[in-house]
Coordinates of C-alpha atoms and ligand atoms in Angstrom, one line a residue:
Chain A
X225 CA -1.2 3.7 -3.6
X226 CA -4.2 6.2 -2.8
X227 CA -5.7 4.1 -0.4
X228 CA -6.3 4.8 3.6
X229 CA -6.8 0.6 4.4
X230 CA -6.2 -2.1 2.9
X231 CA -9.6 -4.3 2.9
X232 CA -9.8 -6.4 0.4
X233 CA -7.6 -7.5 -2.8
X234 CA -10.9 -6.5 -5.0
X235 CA -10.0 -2.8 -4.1
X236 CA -6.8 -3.0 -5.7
X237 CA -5.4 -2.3 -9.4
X238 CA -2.9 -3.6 -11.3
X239 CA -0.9 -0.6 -10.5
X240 CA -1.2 -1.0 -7.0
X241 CA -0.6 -4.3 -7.0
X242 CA 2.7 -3.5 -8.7
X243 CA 3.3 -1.0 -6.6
X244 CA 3.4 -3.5 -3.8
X245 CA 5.1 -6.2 -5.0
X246 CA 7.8 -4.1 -6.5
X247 CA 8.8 -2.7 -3.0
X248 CA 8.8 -5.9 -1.7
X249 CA 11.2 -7.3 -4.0
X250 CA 13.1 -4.4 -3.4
X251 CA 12.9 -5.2 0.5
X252 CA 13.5 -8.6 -0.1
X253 CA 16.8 -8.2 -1.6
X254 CA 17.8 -5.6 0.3
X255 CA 16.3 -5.6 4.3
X256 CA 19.2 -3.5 5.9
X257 CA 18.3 -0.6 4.3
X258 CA 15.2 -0.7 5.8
X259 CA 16.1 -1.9 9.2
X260 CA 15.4 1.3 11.1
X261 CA 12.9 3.1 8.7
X262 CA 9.9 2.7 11.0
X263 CA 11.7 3.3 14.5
X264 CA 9.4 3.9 17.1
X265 CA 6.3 3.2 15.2
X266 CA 3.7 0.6 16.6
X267 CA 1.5 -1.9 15.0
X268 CA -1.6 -2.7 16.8
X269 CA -2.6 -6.5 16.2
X270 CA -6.3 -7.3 16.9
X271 CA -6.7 -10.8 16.3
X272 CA -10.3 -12.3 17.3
X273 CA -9.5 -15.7 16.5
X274 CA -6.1 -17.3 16.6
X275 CA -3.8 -17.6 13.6
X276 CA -0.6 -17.7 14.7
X277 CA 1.4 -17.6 11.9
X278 CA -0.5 -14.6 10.0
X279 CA 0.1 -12.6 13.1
X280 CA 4.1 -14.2 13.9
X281 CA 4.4 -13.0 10.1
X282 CA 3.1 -9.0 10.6
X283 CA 5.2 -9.1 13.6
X284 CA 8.4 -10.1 12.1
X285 CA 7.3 -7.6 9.3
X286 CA 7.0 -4.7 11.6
X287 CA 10.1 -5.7 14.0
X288 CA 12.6 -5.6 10.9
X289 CA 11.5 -2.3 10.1
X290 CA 12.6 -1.1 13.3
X291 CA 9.5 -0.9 14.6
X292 CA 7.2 -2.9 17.6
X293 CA 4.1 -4.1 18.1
X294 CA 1.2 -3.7 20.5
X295 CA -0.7 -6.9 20.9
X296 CA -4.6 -7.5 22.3
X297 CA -4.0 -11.0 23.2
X298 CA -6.6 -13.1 23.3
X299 CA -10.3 -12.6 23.1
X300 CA -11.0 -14.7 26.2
X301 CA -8.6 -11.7 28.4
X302 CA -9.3 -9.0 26.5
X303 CA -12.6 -6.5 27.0
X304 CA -14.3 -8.3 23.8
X305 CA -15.6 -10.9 25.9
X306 CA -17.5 -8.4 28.5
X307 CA -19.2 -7.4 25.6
X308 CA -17.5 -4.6 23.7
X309 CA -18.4 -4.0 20.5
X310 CA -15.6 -3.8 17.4
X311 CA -16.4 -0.8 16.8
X312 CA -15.2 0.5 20.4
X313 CA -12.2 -1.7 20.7
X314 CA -10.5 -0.2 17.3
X315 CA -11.2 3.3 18.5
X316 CA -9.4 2.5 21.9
X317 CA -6.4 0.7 20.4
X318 CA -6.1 3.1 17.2
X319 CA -5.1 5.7 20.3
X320 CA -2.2 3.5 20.8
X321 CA -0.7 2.6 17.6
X322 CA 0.2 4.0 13.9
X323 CA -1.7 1.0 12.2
X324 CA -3.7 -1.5 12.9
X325 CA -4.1 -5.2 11.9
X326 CA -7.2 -7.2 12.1
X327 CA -8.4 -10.5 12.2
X328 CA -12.1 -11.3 13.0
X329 CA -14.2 -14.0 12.6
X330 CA -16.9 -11.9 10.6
X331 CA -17.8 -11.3 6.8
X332 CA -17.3 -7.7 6.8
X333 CA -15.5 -6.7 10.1
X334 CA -12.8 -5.0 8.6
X335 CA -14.9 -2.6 6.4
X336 CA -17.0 -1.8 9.3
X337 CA -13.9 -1.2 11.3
X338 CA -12.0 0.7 8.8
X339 CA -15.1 3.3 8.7
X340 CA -14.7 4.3 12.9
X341 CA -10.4 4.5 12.5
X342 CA -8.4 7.5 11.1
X343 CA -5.3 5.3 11.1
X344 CA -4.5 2.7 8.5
X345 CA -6.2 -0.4 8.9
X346 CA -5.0 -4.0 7.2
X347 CA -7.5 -7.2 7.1
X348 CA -5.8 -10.1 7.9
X349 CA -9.4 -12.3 7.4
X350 CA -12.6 -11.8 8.0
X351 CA -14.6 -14.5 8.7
X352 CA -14.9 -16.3 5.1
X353 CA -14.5 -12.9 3.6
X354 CA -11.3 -11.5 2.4
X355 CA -7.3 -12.1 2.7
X356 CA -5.6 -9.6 0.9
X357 CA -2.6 -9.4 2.2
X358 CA -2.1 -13.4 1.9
X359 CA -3.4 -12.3 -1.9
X360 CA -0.5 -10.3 -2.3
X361 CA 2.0 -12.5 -1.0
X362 CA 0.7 -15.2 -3.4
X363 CA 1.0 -12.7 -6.4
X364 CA 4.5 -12.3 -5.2
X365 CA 5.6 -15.8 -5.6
X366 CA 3.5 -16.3 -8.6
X367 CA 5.5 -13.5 -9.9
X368 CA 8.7 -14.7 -9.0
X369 CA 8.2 -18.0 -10.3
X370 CA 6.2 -17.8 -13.4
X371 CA 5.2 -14.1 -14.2
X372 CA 1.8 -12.6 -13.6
X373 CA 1.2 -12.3 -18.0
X374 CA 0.3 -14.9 -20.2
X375 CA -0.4 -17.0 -16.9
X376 CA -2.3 -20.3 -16.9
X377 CA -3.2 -21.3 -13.3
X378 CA -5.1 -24.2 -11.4
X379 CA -6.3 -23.5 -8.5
X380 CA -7.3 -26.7 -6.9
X381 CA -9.0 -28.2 -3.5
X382 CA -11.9 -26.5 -1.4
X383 CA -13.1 -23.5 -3.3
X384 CA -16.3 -23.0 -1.6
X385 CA -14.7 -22.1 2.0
X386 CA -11.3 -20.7 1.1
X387 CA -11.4 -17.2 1.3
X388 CA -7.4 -16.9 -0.4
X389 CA -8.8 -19.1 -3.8
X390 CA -11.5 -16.1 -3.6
X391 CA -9.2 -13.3 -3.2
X392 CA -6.8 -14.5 -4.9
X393 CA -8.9 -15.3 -8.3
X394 CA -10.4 -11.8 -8.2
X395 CA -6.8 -10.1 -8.0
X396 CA -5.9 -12.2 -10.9
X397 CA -8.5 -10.8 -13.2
X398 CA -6.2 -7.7 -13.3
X399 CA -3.4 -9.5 -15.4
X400 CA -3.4 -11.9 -19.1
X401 CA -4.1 -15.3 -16.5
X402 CA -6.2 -17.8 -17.8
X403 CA -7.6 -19.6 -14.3
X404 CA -8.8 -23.2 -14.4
X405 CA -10.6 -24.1 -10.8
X406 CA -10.1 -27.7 -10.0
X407 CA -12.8 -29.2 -7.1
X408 CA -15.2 -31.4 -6.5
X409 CA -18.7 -30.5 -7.0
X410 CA -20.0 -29.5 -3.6
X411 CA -16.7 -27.5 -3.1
X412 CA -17.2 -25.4 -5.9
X413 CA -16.5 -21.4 -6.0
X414 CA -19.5 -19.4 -4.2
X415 CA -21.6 -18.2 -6.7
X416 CA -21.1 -14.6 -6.1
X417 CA -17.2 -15.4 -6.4
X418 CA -18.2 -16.3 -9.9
X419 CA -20.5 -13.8 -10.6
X420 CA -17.8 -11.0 -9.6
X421 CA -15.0 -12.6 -11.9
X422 CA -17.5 -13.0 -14.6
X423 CA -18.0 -9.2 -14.0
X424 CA -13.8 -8.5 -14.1
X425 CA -13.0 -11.2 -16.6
X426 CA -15.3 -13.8 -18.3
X427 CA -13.7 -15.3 -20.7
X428 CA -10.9 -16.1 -18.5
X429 CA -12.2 -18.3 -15.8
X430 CA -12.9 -22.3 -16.6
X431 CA -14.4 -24.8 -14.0
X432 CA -13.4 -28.5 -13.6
X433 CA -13.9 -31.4 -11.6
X434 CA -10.6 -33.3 -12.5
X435 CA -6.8 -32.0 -12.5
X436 CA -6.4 -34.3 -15.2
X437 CA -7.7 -32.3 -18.2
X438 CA -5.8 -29.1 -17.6
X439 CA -2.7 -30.4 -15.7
X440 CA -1.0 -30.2 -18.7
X441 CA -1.2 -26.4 -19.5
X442 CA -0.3 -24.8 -16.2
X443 CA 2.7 -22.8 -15.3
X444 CA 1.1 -23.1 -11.4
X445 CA -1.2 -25.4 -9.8
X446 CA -2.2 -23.7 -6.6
X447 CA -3.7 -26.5 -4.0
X448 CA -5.7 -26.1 -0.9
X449 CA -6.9 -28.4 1.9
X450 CA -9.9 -29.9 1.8
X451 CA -11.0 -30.1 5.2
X452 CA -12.7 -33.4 6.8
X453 CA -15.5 -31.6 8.5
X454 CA -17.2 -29.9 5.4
X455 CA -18.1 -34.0 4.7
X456 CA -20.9 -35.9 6.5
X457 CA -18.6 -38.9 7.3
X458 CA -15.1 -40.3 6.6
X459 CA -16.0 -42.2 4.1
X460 CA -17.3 -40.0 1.7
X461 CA -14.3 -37.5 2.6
X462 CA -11.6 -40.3 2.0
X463 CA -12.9 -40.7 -1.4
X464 CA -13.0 -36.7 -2.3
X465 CA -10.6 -35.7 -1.0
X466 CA -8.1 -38.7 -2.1
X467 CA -9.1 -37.6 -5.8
X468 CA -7.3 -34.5 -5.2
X469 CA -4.0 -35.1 -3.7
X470 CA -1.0 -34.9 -5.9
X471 CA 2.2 -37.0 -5.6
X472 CA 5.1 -37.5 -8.4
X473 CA 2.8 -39.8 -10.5
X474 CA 0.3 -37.0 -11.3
X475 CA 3.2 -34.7 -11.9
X476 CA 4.2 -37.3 -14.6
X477 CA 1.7 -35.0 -17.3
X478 CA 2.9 -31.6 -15.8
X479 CA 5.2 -29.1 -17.5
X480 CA 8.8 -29.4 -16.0
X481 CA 8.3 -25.7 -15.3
X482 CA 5.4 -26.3 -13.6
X483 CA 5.3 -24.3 -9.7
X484 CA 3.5 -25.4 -7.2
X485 CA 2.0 -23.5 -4.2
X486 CA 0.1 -23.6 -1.4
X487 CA -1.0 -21.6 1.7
X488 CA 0.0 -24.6 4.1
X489 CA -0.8 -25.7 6.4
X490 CA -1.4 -29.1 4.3
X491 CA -2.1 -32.4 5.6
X492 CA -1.7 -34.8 2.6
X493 CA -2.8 -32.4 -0.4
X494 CA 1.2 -32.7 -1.5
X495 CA 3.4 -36.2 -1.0
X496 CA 6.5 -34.8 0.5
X497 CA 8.3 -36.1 -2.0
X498 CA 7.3 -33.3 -3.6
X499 CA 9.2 -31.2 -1.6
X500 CA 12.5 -31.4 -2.4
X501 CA 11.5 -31.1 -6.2
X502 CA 11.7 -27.8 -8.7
X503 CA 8.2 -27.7 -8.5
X504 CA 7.8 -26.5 -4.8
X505 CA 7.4 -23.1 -3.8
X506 CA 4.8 -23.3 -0.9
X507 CA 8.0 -22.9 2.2
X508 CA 9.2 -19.8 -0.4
X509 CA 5.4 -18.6 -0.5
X510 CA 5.2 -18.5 3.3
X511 CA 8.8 -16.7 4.0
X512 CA 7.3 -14.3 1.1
X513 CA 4.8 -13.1 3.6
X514 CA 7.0 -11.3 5.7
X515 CA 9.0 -9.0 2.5
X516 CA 5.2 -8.5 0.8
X517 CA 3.7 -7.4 4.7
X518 CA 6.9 -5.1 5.4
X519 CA 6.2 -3.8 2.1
X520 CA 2.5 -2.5 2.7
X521 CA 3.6 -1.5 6.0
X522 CA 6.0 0.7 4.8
X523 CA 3.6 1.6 2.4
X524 CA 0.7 2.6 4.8
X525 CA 2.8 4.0 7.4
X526 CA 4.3 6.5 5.1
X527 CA 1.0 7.2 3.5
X528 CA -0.1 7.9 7.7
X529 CA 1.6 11.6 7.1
X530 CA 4.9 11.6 9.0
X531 CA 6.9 9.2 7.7
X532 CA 10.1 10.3 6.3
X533 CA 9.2 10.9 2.9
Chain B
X948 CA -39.8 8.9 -18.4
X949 CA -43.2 9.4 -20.0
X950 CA -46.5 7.3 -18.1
X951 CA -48.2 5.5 -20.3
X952 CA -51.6 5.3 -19.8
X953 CA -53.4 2.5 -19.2
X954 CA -57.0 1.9 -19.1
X955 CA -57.3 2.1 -15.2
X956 CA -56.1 5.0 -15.5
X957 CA -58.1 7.9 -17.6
X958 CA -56.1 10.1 -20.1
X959 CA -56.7 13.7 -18.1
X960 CA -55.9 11.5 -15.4
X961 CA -56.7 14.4 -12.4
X962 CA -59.7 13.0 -10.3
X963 CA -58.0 9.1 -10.8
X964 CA -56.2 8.0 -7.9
X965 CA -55.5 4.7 -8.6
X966 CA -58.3 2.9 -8.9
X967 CA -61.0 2.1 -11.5
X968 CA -63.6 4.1 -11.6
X969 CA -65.9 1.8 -11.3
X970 CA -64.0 0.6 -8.2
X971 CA -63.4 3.3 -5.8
X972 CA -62.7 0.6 -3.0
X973 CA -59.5 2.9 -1.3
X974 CA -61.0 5.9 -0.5
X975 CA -60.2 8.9 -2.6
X976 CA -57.2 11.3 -0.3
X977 CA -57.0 15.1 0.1
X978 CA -53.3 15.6 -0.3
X979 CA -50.4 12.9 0.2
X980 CA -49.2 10.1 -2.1
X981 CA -50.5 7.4 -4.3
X982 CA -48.6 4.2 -5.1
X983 CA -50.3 2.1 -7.3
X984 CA -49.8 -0.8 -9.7
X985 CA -48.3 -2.9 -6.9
X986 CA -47.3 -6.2 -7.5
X987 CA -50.6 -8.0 -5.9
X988 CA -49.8 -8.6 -1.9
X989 CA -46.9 -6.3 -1.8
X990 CA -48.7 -3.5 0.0
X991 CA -47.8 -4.5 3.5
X992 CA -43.9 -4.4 2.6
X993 CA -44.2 -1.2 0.8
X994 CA -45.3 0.4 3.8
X995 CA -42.3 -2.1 6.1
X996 CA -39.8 -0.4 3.1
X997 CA -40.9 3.0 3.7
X998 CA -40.9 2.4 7.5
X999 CA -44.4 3.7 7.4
X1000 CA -46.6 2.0 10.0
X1001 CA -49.3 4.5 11.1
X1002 CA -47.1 5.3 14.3
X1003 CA -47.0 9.0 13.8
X1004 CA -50.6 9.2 13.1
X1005 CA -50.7 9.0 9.4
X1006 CA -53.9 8.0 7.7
X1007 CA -53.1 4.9 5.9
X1008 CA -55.7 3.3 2.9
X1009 CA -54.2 0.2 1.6
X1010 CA -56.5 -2.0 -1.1
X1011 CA -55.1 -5.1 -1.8
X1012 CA -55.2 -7.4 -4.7
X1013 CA -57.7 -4.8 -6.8
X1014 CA -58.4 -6.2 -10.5
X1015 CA -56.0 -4.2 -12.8
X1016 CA -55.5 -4.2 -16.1
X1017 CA -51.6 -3.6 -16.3
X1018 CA -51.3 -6.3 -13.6
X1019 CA -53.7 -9.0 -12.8
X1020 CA -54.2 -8.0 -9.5
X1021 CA -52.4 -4.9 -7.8
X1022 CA -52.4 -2.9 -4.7
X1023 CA -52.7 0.2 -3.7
X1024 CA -51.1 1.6 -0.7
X1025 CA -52.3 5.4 0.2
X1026 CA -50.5 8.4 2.3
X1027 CA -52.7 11.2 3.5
X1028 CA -50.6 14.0 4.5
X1029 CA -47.4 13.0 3.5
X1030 CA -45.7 13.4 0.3
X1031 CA -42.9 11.0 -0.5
X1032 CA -39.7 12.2 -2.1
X1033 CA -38.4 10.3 -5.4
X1034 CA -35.5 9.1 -3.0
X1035 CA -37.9 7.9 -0.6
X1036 CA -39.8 5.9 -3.4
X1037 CA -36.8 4.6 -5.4
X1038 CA -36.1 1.7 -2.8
X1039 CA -39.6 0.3 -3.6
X1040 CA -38.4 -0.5 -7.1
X1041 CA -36.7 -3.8 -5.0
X1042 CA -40.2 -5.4 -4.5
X1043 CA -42.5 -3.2 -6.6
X1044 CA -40.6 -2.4 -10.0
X1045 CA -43.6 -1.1 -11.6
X1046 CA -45.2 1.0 -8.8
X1047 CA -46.1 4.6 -10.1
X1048 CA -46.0 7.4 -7.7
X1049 CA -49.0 10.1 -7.6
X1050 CA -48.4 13.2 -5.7
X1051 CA -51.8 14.6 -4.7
X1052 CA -52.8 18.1 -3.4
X1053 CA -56.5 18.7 -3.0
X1054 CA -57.7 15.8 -5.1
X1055 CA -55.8 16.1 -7.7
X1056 CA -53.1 14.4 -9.0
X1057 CA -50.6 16.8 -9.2
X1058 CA -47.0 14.9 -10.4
X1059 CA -46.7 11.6 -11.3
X1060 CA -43.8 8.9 -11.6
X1061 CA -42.4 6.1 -11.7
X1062 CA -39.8 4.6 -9.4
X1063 CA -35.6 4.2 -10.4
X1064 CA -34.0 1.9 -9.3
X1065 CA -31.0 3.2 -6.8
X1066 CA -27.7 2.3 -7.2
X1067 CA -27.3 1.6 -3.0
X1068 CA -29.8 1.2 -0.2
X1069 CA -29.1 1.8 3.3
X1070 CA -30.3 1.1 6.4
X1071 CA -33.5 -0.6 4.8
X1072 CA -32.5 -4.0 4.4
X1073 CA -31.0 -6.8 6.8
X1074 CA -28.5 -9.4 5.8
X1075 CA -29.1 -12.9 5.6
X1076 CA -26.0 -13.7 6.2
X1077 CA -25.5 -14.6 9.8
X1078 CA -21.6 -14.5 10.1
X1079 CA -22.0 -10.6 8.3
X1080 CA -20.8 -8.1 11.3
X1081 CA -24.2 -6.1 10.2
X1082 CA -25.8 -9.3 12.2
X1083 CA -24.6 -8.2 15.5
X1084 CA -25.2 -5.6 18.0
X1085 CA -22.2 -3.1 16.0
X1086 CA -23.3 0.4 15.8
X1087 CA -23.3 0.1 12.1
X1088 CA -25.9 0.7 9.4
X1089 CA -27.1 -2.1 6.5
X1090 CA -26.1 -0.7 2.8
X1091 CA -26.9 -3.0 -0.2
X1092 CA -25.6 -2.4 -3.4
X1093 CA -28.3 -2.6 -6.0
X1094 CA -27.3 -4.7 -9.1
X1095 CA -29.3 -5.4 -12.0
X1096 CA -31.0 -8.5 -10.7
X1097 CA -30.5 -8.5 -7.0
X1098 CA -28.8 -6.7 -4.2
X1099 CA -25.6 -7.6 -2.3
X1100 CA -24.4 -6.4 1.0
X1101 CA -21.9 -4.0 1.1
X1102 CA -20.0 -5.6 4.3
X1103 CA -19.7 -9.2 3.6
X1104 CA -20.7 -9.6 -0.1
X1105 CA -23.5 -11.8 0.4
X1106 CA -25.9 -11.7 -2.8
X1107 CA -30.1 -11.7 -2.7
X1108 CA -31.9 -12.4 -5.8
X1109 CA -34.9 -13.7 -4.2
X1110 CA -37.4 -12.4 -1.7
X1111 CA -35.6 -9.4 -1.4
X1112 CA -39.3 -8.3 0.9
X1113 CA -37.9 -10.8 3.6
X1114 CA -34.9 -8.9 4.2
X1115 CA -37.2 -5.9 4.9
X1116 CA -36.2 -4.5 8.4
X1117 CA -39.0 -4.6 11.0
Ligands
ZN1892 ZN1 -23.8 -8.9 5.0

């Protein structure tokens, strides 16, 4: 990969994205070879608002390569909250560490901080901007499970707010998917989410209100929460939302092959029973995070100049 | 690309600045720049694009919604003293696509153009987006990419089609 951060999954090719998931599955069946490869190296996490799991995940990641991690903590003890700007904190904490990771509440944080750092930089969020590297573990399950060619996908739930559906539809335009988005009408894809994949890949992208019409075709249905608050009252949520749940009854139409994923966590998107079927990879998606993360840490840190190759 | 020449503007074209001749309500200038056929009531955020607002002493004409035959009604913005690069011009092509440029030394209209539209504009621009980090008090510049009908903000994405002129940094 010829890139110095990793931003956002639009800045990606196919190649790259190969590149990626290729050395994770390569990690992933084999992590004591890579045990001790980045000894002594530290990762800098800069989270401004809390996800623990992203951040538990780049931590494992960076432990099992043999390296550690150098943690901000939390805005509220951290300089941030007398007032420090962004762009001074990465410039303080890039003196300590070999790469950073960030997560920040705004659209655009990590380009802007990516332009003051010499080391490499990874977006984990930014604000309802991009997720790539949550992209890149989804790629990696779809990929184990289905194949990223002659794809059809359904990507279901709240498109309007969920940056991974964004990212994770524009990455897509790089392979032969065919994407059907599943929503209701006021949770529909952005309109500059549709313009770009228009721009990458018209003829591939379909809109829906219903499951029920394209159930049958897809190799993966990909569901996200729809969350309570972007409704005016329960009501109106209860009967929205309940439109786009999916228990063994809907699954009665699907292809046996059928995966299903999520980025958890979910509330009642998925009946557990569910669970325990063929169809569920969403606890294999999230373990998947921590091969695909030590991959493009391995990745970046070799690309920082003295890693041993 | 070739002007075309319109009736409001005379074929030898050297003593017109922009207006009709049977209209000389901006006053004629020495040597600076020109921008005329301005959509009508644009004038005012032509000079907030260029960042031009009489602060270092430049003598500003500005005749608004003038009859015009190209446009129903235009305006005419005028720069004595200064003349404005194509670069510095092209960004005016966001709120006044058909401007034309004239470059005038001693009366005369010496080059004339049109404006391009640029592929990015920086520093010009805010976002509308309030959770963009170009919102904040970062030490970071506004850049918009310009696309065929609109701009979007290089930092957070955010796409403006309309009323690109209230984005226009005061
Ligand atoms: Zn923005």
């Amino acid at each position: 990969m010829r890139h110095d951060h990793l931003i956002t999954s639009k800045q990606l090719s196919r190649a790259d994205i190969e590149t990626v998931l290729d050395r994770a599955a390569e990690i992933d069946a084999d992590p004591s070879a890579v045990a001790d490869r980045h000894a002594n190296r530290l990762l800098g996490l800069l989270f401004f608002e809390p996800s623990t799991r992203t951040k538990m995940s780049f931590e494992t990641a960076m432990k099992r390569l043999g390296g550690d991690v150098v943690d901000m903590g939390s805005v509220e003890s951290s300089s941030v909250k007398k007032g420090e700007t962004l762009a001074d904190t990465v410039r303080v904490i890039e003196g300590y560490a070999d790469a950073l990771v960030l997560r920040h509440p705004k659209q655009g944080a990590a380009t802007m901080a990516s332009e003051f750092v010499d080391v490499p930089l990874l977006n984990a969020g930014d604000g309802a901007g991009h997720h790539p590297t949550q992209t890149l573990l989804d790629l990696y399950t779809i990929r184990e499970n289905a194949g990223l060619d002659d794809l059809t996908i359904g990507i279901m739930g709240d498109l309007k707010y969920g940056r991974t559906v964004h990212s994770l539809a524009y990455a897509l335009t790089n392979f032969d998917a065919r994407q059907h988005f599943v929503s209701p009408e006021s949770l529909q894809l952005p309109r500059e989410v549709v313009y770009d994949l228009h721009q990458a890949d018209g003829a591939g992208i379909r809109e829906h209100d219903s499951l029920e019409e394209v159930l049958p075709s897809l190799d993966v249905l990909y569901v996200t929460r729809i969350q309570r608050e972007r409704f005016p009252d329960e009501q109106e949520y209860q009967k929205v939302a309940g439109e786009y749940q999916i228990d063994m009854e809907t699954l009665e139409a699907a292809s046996d092959d059928l995966t299903i994923m999520h980025p958890l966590p979910r509330v009642d998107e998925i009946a557990p029973a569910i669970d325990e079927t063929e169809y569920a990879a969403y606890f294999e998606q999230a373990h998947n995070g921590v091969p695909v993360r030590m991959a493009l840490l391995d990745l970046f840190l070799q690309e920082g100049g003295d890693g041993d190759e | 690309m070739a002007m075309s020449d319109g009736r409001d503007e005379p074929a030898n074209g050297g003593d017109s600045q922009g207006g009709d001749d049977h209209q000389l309500r901006v006053s004629k200038i020495r040597s600076g720049t020109v921008i005329d056929h301005v959509r009508g009531g644009q004038a005012l955020n032509v000079l907030a694009i260029l960042g031009i607002d009489g602060s270092e002493g430049e003598e500003l004409s500005v005749g608004m919604n003038v009859p015009s035959d190209r446009l129903a009604r235009k305006d005419i913005v005028k720069v004595e003293g200064r003349e404005l690069s194509q670069d510095e011009v092209d960004v005016l092509s966001l709120i006044a696509p058909d401007a034309t440029i004239n470059i005038v030394r001693d009366y005369e209209v010496i080059e004339k153009h049109r404006v391009d539209r640029p592929e990015i504009v920086d520093d010009v621009l805010s976002c509308p987006n309030t959770g963009c980090i170009t919102t904040g008090d970062e030490p970071v510049t506004s850049q918009f990419e310009v696309l065929d009908d609109g701009v979007r903000c290089a930092y957070c994405g955010t796409i403006v089609r309309e009323e690109i002129a209230s984005l226009i940094d005061t």
